[in-house]
Tab-separated table of C-alpha atoms in Angstrom:
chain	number	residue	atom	x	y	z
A	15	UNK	CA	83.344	80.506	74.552
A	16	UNK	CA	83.279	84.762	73.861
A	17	UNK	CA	83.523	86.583	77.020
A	18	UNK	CA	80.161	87.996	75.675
A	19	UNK	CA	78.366	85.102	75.890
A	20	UNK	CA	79.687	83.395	79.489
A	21	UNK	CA	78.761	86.858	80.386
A	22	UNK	CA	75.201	87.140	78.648
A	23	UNK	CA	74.026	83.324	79.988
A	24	UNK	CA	75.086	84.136	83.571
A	25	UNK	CA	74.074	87.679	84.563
A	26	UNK	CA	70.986	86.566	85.578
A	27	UNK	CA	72.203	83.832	87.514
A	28	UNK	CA	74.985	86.463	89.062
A	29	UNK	CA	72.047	89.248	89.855
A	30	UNK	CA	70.283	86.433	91.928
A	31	UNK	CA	73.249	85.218	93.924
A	32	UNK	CA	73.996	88.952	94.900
A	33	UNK	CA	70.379	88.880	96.146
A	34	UNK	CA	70.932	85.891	97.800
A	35	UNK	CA	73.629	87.250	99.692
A	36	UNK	CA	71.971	90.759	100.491
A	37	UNK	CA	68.670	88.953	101.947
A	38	UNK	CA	68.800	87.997	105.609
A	39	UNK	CA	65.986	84.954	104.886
A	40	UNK	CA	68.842	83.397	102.882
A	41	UNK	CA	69.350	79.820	104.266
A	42	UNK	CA	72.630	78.112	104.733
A	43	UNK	CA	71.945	75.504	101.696
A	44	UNK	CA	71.588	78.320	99.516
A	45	UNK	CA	74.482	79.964	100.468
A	46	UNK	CA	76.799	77.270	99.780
A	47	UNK	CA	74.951	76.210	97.024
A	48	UNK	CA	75.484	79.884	95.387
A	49	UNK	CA	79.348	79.572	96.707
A	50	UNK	CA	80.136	76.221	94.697
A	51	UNK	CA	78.489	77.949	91.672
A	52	UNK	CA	79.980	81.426	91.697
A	53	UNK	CA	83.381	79.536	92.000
A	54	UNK	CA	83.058	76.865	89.406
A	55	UNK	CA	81.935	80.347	87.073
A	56	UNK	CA	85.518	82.034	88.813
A	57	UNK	CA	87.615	79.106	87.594
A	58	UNK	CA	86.498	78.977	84.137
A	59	UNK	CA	86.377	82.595	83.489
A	60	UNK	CA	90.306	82.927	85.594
A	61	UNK	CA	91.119	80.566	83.206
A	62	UNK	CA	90.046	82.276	80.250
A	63	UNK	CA	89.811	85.719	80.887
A	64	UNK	CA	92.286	86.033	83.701
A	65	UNK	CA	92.695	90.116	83.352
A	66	UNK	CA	88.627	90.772	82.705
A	67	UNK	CA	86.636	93.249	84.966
A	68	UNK	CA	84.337	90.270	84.971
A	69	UNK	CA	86.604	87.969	86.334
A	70	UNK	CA	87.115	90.474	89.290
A	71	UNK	CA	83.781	90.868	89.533
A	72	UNK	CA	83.273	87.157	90.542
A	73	UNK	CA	86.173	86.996	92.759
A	74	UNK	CA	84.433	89.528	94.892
A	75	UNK	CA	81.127	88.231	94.100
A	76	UNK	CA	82.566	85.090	95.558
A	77	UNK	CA	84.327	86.826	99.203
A	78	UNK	CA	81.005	88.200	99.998
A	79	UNK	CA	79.284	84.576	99.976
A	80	UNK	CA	82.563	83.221	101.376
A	81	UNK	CA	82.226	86.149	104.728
A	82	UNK	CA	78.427	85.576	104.821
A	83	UNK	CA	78.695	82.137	104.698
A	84	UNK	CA	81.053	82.022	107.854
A	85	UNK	CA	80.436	85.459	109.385
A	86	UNK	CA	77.843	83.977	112.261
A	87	UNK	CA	80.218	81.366	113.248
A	88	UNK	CA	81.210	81.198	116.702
A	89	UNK	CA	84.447	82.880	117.585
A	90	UNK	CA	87.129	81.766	119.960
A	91	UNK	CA	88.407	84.194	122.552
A	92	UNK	CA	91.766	84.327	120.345
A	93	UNK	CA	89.356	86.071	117.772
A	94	UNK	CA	91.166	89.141	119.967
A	95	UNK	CA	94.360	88.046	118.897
A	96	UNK	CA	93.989	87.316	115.327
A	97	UNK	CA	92.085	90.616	114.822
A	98	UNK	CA	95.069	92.579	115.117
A	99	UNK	CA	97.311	89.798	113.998
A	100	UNK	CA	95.980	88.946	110.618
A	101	UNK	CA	92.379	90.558	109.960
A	102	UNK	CA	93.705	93.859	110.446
A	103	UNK	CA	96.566	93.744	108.117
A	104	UNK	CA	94.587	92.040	105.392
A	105	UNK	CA	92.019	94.881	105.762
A	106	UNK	CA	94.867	97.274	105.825
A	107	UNK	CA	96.244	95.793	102.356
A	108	UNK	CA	92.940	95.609	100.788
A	109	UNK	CA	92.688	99.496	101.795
A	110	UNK	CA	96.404	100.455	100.598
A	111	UNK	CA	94.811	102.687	98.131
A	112	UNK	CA	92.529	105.005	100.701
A	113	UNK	CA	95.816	104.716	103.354
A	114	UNK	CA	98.054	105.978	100.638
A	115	UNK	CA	94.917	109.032	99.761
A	116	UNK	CA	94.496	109.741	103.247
A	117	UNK	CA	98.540	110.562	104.188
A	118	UNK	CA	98.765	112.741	100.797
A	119	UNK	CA	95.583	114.390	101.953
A	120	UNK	CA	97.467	115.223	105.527
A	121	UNK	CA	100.864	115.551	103.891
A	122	UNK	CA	99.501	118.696	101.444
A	123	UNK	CA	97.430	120.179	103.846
A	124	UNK	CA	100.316	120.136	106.198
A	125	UNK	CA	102.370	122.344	104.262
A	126	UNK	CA	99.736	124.243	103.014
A	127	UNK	CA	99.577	125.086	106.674
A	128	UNK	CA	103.334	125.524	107.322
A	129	UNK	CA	103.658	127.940	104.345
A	130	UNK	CA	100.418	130.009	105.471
A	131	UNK	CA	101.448	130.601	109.210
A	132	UNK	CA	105.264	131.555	107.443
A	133	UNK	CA	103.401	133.703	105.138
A	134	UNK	CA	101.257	135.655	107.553
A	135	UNK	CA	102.296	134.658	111.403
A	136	UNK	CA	98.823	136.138	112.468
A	137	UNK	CA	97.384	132.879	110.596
A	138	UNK	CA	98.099	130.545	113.477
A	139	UNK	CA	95.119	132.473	115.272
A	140	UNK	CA	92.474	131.774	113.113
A	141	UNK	CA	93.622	127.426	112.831
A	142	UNK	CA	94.673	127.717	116.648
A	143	UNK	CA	92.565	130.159	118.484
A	144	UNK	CA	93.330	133.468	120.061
A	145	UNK	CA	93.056	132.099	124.330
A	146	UNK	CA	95.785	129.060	122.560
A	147	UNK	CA	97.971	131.589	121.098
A	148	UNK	CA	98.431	134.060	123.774
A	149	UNK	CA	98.634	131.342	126.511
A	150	UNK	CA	101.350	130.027	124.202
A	151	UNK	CA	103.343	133.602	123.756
A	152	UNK	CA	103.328	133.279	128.139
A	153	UNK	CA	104.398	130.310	128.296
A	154	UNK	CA	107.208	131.212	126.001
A	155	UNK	CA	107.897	134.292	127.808
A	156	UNK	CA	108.012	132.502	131.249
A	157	UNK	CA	110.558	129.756	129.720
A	158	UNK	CA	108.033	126.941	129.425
A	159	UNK	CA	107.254	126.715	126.072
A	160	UNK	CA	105.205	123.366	125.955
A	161	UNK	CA	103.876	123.879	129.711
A	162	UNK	CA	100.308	123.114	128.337
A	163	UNK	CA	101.197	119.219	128.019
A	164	UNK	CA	101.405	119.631	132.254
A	165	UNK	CA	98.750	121.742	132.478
A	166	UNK	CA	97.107	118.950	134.673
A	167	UNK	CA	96.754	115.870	136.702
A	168	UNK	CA	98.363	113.223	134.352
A	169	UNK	CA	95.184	110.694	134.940
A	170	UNK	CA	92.869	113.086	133.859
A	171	UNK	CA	94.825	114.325	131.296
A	172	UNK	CA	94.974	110.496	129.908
A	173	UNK	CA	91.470	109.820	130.057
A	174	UNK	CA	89.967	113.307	128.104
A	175	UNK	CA	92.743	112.811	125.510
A	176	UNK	CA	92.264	109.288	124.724
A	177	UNK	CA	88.207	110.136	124.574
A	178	UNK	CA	88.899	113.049	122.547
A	179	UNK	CA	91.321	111.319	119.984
A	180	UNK	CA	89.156	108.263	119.907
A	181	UNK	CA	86.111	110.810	119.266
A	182	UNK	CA	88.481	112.700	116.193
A	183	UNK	CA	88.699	109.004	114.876
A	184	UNK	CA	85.339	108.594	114.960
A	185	UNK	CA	84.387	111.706	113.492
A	186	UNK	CA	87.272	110.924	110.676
A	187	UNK	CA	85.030	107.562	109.569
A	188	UNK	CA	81.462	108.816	110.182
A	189	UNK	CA	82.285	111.852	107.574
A	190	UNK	CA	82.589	109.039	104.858
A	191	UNK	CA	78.682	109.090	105.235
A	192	UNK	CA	78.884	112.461	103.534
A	193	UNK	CA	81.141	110.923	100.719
A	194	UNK	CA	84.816	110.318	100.914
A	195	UNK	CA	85.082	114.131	100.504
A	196	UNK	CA	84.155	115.151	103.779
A	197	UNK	CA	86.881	113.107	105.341
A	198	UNK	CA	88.952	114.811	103.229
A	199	UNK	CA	88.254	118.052	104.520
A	200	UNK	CA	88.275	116.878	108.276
A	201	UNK	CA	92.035	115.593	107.211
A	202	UNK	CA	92.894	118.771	105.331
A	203	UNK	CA	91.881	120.924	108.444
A	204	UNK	CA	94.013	118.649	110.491
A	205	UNK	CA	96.955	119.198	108.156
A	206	UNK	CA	96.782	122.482	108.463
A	207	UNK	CA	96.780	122.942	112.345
A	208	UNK	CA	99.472	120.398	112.772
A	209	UNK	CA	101.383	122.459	109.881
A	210	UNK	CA	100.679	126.282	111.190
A	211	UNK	CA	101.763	124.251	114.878
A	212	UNK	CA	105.077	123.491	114.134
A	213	UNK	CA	106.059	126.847	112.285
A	214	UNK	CA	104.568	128.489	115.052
A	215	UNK	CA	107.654	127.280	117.299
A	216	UNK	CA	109.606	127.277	113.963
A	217	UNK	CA	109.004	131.717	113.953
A	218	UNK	CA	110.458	131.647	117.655
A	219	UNK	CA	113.353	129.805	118.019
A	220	UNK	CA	111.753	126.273	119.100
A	221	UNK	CA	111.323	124.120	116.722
A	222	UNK	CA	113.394	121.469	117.897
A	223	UNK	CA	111.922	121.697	121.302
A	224	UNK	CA	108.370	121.216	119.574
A	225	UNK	CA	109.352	118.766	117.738
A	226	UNK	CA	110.362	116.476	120.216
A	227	UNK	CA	107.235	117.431	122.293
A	228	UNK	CA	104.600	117.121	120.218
A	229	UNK	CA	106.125	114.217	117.747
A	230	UNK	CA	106.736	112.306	121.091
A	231	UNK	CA	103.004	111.158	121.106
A	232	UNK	CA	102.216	112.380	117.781
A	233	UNK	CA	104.126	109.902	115.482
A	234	UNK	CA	100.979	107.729	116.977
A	235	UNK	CA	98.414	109.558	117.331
A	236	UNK	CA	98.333	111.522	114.095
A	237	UNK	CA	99.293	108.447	112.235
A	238	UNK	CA	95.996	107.047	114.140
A	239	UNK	CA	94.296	109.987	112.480
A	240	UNK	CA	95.663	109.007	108.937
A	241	UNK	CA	94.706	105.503	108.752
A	242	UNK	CA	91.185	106.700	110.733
A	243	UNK	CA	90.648	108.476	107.358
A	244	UNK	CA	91.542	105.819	105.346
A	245	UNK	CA	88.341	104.375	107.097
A	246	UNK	CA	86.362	107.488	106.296
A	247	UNK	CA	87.196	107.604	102.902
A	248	UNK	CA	86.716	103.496	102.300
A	249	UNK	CA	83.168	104.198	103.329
A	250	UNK	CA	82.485	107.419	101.172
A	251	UNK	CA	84.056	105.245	98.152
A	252	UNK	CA	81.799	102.920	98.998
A	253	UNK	CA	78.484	104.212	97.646
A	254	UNK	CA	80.472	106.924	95.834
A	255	UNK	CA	82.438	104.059	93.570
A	256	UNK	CA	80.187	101.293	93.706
A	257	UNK	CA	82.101	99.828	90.577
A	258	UNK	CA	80.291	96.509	89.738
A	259	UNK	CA	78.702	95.928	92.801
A	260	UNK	CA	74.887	97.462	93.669
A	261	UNK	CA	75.438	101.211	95.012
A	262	UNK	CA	73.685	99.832	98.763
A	263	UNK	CA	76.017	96.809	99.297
A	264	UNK	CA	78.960	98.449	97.900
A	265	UNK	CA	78.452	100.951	100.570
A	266	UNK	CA	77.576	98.527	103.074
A	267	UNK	CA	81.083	96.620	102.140
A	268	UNK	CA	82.923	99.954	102.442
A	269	UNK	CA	81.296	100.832	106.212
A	270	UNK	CA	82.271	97.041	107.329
A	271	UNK	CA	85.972	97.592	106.640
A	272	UNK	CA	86.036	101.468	107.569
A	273	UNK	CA	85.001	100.413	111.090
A	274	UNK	CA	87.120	97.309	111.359
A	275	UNK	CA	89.805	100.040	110.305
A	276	UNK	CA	88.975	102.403	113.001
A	277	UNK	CA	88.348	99.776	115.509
A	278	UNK	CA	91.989	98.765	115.422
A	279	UNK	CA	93.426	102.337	115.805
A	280	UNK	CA	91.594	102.394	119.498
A	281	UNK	CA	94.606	100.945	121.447
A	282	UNK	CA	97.159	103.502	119.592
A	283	UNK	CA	94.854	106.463	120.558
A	284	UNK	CA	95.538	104.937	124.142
A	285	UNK	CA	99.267	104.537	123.962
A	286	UNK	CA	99.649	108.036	122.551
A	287	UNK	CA	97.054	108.960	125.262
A	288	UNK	CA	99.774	107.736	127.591
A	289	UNK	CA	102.868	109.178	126.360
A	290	UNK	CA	101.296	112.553	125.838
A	291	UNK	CA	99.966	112.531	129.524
A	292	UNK	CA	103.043	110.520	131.084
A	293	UNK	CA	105.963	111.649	128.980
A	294	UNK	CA	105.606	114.842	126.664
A	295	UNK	CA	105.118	117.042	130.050
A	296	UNK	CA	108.712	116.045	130.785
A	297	UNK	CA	111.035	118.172	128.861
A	298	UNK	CA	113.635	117.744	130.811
A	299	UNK	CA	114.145	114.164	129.952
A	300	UNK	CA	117.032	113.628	127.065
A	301	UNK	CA	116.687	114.350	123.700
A	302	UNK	CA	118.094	111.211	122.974
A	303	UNK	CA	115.205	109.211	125.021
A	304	UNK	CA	112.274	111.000	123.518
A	305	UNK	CA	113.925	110.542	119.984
A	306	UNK	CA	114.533	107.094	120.577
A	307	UNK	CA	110.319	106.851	121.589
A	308	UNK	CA	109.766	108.553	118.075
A	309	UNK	CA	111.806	106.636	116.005
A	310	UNK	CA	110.361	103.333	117.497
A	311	UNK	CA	106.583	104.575	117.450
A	312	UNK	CA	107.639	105.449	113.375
A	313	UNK	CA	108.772	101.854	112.473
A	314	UNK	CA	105.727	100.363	114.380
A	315	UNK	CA	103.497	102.732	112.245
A	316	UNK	CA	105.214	101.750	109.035
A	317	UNK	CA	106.166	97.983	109.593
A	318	UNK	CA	102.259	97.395	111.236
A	319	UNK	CA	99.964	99.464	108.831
A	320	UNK	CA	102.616	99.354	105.472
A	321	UNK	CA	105.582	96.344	105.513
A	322	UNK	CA	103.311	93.090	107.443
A	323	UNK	CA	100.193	93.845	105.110
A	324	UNK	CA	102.847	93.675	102.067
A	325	UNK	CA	104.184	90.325	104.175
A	326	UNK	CA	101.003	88.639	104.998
A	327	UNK	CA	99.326	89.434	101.230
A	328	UNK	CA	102.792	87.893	99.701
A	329	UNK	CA	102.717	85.144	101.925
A	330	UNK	CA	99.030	84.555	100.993
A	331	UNK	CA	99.796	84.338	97.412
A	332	UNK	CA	102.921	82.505	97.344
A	333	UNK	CA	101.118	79.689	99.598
A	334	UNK	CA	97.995	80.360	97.168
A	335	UNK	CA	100.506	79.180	93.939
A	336	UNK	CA	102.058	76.134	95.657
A	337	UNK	CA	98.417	74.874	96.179
């Protein structure tokens, strides 16, 4: 049979099972009934048109009956567990593509910031503030360079950081309601003030010391920030890029995994929460120590959010072949 055809007798049939799984009066009957049919159509047209859009198109057409199907099933309390065990890095692979967006996003604006405070060291006050700035020139004067990480109480300072960077997060996702574009910009304005930041220090003298400072909670917290875009710009994509799916439940698949994305950066906003409260005030300790806490926040970053998605997808598809 021409794609054509298998295409032209089963839209109609395709258009109804999307409806199916959009309404909320769809019974359980129907839903499986629609699942054994959207497959049996998967199978045939994997078979025969293995690299057609329309053989994608049924593949996702059939994980949206698959997740409705099961979605109101009771979880076990190790529903916890596996969120951050195996959910999360199958989201995480599935959203590769906005990760890899959102880091080039920080990466450019970054040095677009770097080379505009070298430029023009007056720019740091219009990313950073003027109060930041001058406080900053004391403390440099007075020998304390990065005494605004002990500024206060370390409890308190834990608990309005970790609300704050929790809140950034947030902000990061929600933006993707005003298109994947938005987030951009909240991530380019980041880049910047993280970028102007470290040439700041770099113009007097301390860029080491900053380095160590601020990357001691920041290999966390700003790679929190990345992958909280990521989430932003899955749900702009979303309606933006609908692709074969209807604009609404395109968007509405885009929101699901943007928030399961920024759900799971919580407890990292809370561990750099920590370290910048607990351990960036203390300068004094060794550089070797606070290098050895960035290098081992780095290869969490990259082994949880980059190598055990790669891992868990492979895995998935090798066991997928045997079967």
């Amino acid at each position: 049979m021409k794609e054509v055809t298998f295409i032209r007798q089963n839209l109609d049939k395709w258009r109804g099972y999307e409806t199916t799984v959009e309404s909320t009066l769809s019974t359980p009957d129907e839903l499986a009934d629609a699942y054994i049919d959207i497959t049996s159509d998967l199978a045939f047209s994997q078979t025969h048109y293995p690299k057609s859009r329309i053989t994608l198109y049924l593949n996702n057409l059939a994980s949206a009956i698959h997740h409705r199907i099961y979605r109101n099933k009771r979880e076990r309390w190790s529903r916890i567990v596996t969120f951050w065990t195996r959910e999360m890095p199958q989201i995480m692979w599935h959203a590769r593509k906005e990760l890899c967006i959102s880091f080039l996003i920080f990466v450019v604006s970054a040095l677009v910031g770097a080379l505009s405070q070298w430029l023009d060291p007056e720019f740091s006050r219009l990313i950073l503030g003027n109060s930041y700035v001058d406080m900053t020139l004391q403390n440099i004067e007075n020998g304390t360079p990065m005494a605004v990480y002990g500024s206060g109480s370390e409890g308190t300072m834990f608990f309005g950081i970790t609300i704050n960077n929790i809140m950034v997060s947030f902000r990061a996702f929600a933006s993707g309601l005003l298109t994947s574009f938005a987030t951009g910009l909240l991530l380019f304005y980041n880049g910047v003030m993280i970028g102007a930041f470290q040439t700041f220090f770099a113009q007097h003298g301390l860029l080491w010391d900053s380095f160590l400072a601020v990357w001691l909670h920041g290999t966390i917290e700003i790679s929190a920030i990345i992958v909280a875009g990521a989430a932003g710009i899955a749900m702009g994509n979303g309606w933006l890029f609908p692709g074969t799916y209807g604009r609404l439940y395109s968007f509405r698949r885009g929101a699901m995994k943007g928030l399961k994305i920024v759900i799971g950066t919580v407890p990292l906003f809370c561990v750099a929460g920590f370290i910048e409260s607990f351990l960036t005030r203390h300068t004094e300790f060794p550089d070797a120590f606070r290098l050895t806490v960035i290098l081992l926040s780095a290869i969490f970053i990259v082994y949880y959010y980059i190598v055990l998605p790669y891992l868990n997808n492979h895995n998935h598809a090798t066991d997928s072949n045997k079967d």
